[in-house]
Coordinates of C-alpha atoms in Angstrom, one line a residue:
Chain O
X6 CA 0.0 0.0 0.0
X7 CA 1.0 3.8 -0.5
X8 CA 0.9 6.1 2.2
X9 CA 1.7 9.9 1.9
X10 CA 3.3 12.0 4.9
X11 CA 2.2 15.7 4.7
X12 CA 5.4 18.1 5.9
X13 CA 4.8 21.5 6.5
X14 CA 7.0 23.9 7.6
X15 CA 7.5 22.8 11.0
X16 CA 5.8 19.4 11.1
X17 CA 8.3 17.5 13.2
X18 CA 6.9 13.7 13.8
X19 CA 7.0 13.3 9.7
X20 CA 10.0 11.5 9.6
X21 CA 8.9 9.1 12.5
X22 CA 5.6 8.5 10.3
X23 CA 7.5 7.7 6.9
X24 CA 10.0 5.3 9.2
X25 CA 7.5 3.2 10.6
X26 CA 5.5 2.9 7.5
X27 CA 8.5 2.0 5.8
X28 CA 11.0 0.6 8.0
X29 CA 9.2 -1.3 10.5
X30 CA 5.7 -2.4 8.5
X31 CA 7.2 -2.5 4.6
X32 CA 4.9 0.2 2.7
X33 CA 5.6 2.8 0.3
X34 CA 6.1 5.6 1.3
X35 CA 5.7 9.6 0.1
X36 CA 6.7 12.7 1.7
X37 CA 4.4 15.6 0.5
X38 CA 5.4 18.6 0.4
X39 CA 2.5 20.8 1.4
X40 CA 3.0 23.6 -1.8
X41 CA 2.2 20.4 -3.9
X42 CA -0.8 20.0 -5.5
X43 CA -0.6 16.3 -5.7
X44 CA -1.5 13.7 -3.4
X45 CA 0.8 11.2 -5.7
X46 CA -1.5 8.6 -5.8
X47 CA -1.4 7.3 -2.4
X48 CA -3.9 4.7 -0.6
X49 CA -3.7 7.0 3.0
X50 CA -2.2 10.3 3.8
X51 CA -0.9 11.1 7.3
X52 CA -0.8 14.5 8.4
X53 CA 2.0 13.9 11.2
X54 CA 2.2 16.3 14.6
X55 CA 4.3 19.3 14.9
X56 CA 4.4 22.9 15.3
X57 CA 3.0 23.9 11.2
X58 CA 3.9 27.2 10.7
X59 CA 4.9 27.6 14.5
X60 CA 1.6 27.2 15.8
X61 CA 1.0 31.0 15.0
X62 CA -2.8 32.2 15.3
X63 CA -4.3 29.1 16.2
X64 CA -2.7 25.6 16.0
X65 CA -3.4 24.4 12.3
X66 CA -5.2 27.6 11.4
X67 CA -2.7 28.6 8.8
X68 CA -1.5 25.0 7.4
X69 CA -5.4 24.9 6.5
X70 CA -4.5 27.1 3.8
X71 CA -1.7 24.7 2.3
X72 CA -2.2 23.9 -1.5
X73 CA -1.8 20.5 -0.2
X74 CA -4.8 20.7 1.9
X75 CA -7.2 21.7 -0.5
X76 CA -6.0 18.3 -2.3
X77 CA -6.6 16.7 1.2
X78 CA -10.3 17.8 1.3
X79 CA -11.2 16.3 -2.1
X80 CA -9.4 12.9 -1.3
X81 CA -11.4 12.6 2.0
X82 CA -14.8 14.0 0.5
X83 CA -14.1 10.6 -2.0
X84 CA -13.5 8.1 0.5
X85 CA -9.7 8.4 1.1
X86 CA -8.3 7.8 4.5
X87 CA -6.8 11.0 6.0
X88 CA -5.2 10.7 9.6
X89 CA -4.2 13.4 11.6
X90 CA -1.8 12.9 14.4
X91 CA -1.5 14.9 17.4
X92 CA -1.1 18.8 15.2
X93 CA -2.6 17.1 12.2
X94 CA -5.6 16.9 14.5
X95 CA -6.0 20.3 14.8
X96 CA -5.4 20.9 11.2
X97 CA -8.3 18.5 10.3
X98 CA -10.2 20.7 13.3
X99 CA -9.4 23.4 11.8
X100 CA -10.2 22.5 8.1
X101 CA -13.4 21.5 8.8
X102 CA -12.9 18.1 8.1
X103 CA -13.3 16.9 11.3
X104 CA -15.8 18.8 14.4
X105 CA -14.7 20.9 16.6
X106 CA -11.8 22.8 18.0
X107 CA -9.2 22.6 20.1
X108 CA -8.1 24.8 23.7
X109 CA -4.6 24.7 25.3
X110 CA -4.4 22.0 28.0
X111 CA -6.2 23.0 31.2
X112 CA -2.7 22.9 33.0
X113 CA -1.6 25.3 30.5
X114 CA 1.6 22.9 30.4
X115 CA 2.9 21.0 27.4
X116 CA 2.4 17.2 28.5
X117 CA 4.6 14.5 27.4
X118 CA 3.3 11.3 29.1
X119 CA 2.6 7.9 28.5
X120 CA -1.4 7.3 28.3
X121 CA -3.7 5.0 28.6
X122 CA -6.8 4.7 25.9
X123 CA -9.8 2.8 25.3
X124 CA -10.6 2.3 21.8
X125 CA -14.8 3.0 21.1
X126 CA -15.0 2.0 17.7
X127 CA -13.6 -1.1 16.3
X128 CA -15.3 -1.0 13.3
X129 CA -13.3 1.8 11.3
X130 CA -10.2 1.7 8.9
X131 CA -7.9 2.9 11.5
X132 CA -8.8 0.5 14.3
X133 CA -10.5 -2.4 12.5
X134 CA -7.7 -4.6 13.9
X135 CA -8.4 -3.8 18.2
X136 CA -11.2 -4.5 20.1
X137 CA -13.7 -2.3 21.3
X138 CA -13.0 -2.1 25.0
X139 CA -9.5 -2.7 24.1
X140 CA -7.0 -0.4 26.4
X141 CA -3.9 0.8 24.0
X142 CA -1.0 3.0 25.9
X143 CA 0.6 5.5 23.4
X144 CA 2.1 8.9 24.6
X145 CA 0.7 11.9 23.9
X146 CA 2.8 15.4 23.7
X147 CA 1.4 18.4 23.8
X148 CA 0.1 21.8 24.5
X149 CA -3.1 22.5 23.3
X150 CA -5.2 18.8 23.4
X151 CA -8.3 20.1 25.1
X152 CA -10.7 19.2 22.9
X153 CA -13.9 21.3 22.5
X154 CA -16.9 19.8 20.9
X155 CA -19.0 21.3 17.8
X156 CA -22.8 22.4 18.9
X157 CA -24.4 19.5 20.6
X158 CA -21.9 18.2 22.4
X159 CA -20.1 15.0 23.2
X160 CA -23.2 13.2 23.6
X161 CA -24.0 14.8 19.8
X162 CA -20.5 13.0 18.5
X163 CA -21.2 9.9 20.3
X164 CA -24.6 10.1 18.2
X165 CA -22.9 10.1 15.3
X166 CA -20.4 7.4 16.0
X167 CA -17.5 10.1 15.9
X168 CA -15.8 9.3 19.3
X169 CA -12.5 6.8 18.6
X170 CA -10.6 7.1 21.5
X171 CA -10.9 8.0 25.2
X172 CA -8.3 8.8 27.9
X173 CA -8.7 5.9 30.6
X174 CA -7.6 4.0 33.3
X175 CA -5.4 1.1 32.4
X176 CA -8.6 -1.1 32.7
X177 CA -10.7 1.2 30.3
X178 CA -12.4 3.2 33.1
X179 CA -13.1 6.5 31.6
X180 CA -13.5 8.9 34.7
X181 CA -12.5 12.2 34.5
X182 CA -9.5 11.5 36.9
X183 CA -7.9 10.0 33.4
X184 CA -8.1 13.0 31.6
X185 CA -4.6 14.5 31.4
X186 CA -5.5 17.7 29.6
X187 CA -9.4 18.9 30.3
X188 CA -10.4 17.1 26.7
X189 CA -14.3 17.2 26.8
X190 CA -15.6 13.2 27.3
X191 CA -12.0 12.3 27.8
X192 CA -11.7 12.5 24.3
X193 CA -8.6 11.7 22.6
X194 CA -9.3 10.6 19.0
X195 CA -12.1 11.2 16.8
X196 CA -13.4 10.4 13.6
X197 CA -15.9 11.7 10.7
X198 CA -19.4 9.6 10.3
X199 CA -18.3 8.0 7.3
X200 CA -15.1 6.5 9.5
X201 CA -12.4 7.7 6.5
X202 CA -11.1 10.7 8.5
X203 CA -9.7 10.0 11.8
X204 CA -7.5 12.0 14.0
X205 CA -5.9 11.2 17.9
X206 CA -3.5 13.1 20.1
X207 CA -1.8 9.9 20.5
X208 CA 1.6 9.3 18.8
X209 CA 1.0 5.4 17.6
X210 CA 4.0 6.0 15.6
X211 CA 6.0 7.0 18.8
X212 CA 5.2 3.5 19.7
X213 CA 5.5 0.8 17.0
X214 CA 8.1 -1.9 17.4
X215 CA 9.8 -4.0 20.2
X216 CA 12.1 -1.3 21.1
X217 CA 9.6 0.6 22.1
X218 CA 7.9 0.9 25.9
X219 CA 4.4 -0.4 23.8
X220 CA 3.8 -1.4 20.4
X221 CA 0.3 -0.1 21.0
X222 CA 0.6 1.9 18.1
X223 CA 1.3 -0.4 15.5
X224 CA -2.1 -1.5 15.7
X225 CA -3.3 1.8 14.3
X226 CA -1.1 1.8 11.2
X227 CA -2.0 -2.1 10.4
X228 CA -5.5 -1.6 10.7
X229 CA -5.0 0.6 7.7
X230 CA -3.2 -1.7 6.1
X231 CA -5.7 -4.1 6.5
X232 CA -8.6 -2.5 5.8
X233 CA -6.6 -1.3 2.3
X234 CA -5.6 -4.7 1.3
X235 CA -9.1 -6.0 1.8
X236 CA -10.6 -3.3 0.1
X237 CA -8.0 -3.7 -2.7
X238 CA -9.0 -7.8 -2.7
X239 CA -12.6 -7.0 -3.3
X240 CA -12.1 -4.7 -6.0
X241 CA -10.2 -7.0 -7.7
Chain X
X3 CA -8.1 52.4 6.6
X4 CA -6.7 50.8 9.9
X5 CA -8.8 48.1 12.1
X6 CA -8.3 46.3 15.6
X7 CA -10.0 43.1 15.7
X8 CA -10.1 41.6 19.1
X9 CA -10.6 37.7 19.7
X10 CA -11.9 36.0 23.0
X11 CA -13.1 32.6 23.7
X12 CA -16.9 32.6 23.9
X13 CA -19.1 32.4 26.7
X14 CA -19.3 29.2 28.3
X15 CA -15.8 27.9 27.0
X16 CA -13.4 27.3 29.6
X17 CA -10.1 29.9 29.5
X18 CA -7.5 27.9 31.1
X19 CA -5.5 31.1 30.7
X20 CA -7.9 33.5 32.1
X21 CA -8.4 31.2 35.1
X22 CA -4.6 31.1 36.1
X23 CA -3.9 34.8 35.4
X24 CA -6.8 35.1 38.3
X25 CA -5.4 32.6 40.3
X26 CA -1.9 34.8 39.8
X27 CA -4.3 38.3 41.0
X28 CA -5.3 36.3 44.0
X29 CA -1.9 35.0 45.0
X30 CA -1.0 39.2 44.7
X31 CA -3.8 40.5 47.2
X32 CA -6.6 41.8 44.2
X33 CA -9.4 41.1 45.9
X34 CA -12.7 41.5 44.1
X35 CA -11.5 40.3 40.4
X36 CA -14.5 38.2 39.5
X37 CA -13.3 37.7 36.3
X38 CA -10.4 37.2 33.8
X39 CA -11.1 36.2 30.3
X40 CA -7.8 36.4 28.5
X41 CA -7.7 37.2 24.4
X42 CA -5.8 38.6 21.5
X43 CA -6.2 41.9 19.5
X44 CA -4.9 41.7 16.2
X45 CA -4.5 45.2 13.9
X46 CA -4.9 45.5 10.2
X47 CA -3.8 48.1 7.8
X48 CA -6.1 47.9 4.4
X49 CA -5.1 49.8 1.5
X50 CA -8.0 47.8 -0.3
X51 CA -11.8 46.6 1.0
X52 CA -13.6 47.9 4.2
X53 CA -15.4 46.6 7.4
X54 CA -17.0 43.8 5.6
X55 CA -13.6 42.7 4.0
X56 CA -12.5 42.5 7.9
X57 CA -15.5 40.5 8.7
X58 CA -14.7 37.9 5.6
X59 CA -10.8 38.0 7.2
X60 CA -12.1 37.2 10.7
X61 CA -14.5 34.4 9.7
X62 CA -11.7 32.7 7.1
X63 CA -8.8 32.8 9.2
X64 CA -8.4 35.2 12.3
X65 CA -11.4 33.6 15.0
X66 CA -12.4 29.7 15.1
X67 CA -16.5 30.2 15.6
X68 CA -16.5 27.2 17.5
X69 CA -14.7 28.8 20.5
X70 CA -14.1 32.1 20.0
X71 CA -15.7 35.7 19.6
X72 CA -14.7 38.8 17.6
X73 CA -15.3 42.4 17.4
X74 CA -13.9 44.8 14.8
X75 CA -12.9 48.1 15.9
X76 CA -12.2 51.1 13.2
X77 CA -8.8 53.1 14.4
X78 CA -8.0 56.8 13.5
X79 CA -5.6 56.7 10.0

């Protein structure tokens, strides 16, 4: 399968993307600039965390505006699978692509921690592969993850089947004493209600092979593999 | 013409910035500050467009609706 790696000026997790979708799991792999206007044919485009465009205004307000983006919109509204990782969250907040916005932690402090979360749909691309139920522990780093949700609130997303992940305790127990940042339902990954555009504050690729504290993550990126190579079986 | 637009987070959204800044007034003896709602003001020079260009600026790029506010103020030239 082909994966594409969005880099904007200062994306910074881009290389750790392209390295374990190459290195560690075997796909192709594309950087993409973000002045191209070509997605190069890819299967699933990443947009990796960071600081794009130093975070100025808004986190993701400005990378929004990327040629590349307007690219990005057209692939998702056709079915391709977009995932945005820790700032490419917030881009895909801020492009409309996914709902809602994001605040700076409730601490006001960057947090780079090891976390615990429960996965709340098992039936998309991205975690077709885990369990519903099923506790993953990725770190998380950053400074604004307090998610705010769009007009009708969490119970609204939940609705529409767009909560993915939760902050929890290591047995899945979602109280609010698991939140690490103030994110509204403990909400730490999201998707759209067609389950092709997901985003988490997470880092699976942070935490992908034995080396690693967890290989939680992995299971992220091979439940897009998956879910391409079936999809690629029954077309053919 | 010259315009300061000023951006806060709405009603209702939590201002983890405002609320430490008033913590900060509390630890310094200000008694009586209710309230601190922290934002940004942001100042354009046009040489082209007027208040309604401002408006299309603020609702593109300057203010995310779903958490924050605006108002445009005209300045002297």
């Amino acid at each position: 399968m082909k994966f594409g790696v969005v880099v904007f000026p200062g994306s910074n997790c881009d290389h750790d993307c392209h390295y374990v979708l190459s290195e560690v799991l075997g796909q192709d792999v594309e950087y993409i600039w973000h002045q191209e206007d070509s997605l190069k044919g890819v299967d699933c485009i990443i947009l990796p965390g960071g600081f794009s465009y130093g975070d100025y205004l808004r986190a993701g307000a400005i990378a929004r505006f990327s040629p590349v983006m307007a690219k990005v919109k057209e692939f998702a509204n056709s079915g391709g699978l977009v995932l945005g990782i820790c700032n490419g969250f917030q881009i895909l907040l801020e492009s409309g692509l996914l709902p809602g916005a994001m605040l700076r932690n409730r601490n006001l402090q960057f947090i780079c921690q090891y976390v615990n979360v429960v996965v709340e749909r098992d039936d998309t691309p991205f975690t077709m592969l885990a369990e519903k139920g099923q506790v993953l522990r990725i770190p998380i780093a950053h400074m604004e993850g307090n998610y705010v949700p769009p007009e009708g609130g969490v119970g609204g997303l939940e609705n529409r089947g767009c909560v993915l992940l939760r902050y929890s305790s290591p047995e899945g127990d979602v109280s609010p004493e698991w939140n690490p940042n103030g994110s509204a339902g403990n909400i730490a990954g999201i998707c759209n209600e067609r389950g092709n555009v997901a985003a988490m504050m997470p880092h699976p690729e942070r935490c992908a092979e034995s080396i690693m504290k967890t290989q939680d993550g992995r299971l992220i990126f091979q439940s897009v593999i998956a879910y391409l190579e079936e999809r690629k079986t029954k077309a053919s | 013409m010259r315009y300061r637009v000023t951006v806060t987070l709405r009603e209702g959204i939590l201002d983890p910035q405002g609320k430490a800044v008033k913590g900060a007034l509390e630890n310094l003896g200000f008694e009586g500050v209710d309230r601190v709602r922290v934002g940004k003001v942001i100042d354009l020079t046009l040489s082209e467009g007027d208040l309604e260009t401002v408006h299309e600026i603020c609702k593109k790029l300057l203010v995310n609706p779903v958490i924050e506010d605006y108002q445009i103020e005209t300045l002297e030239e």
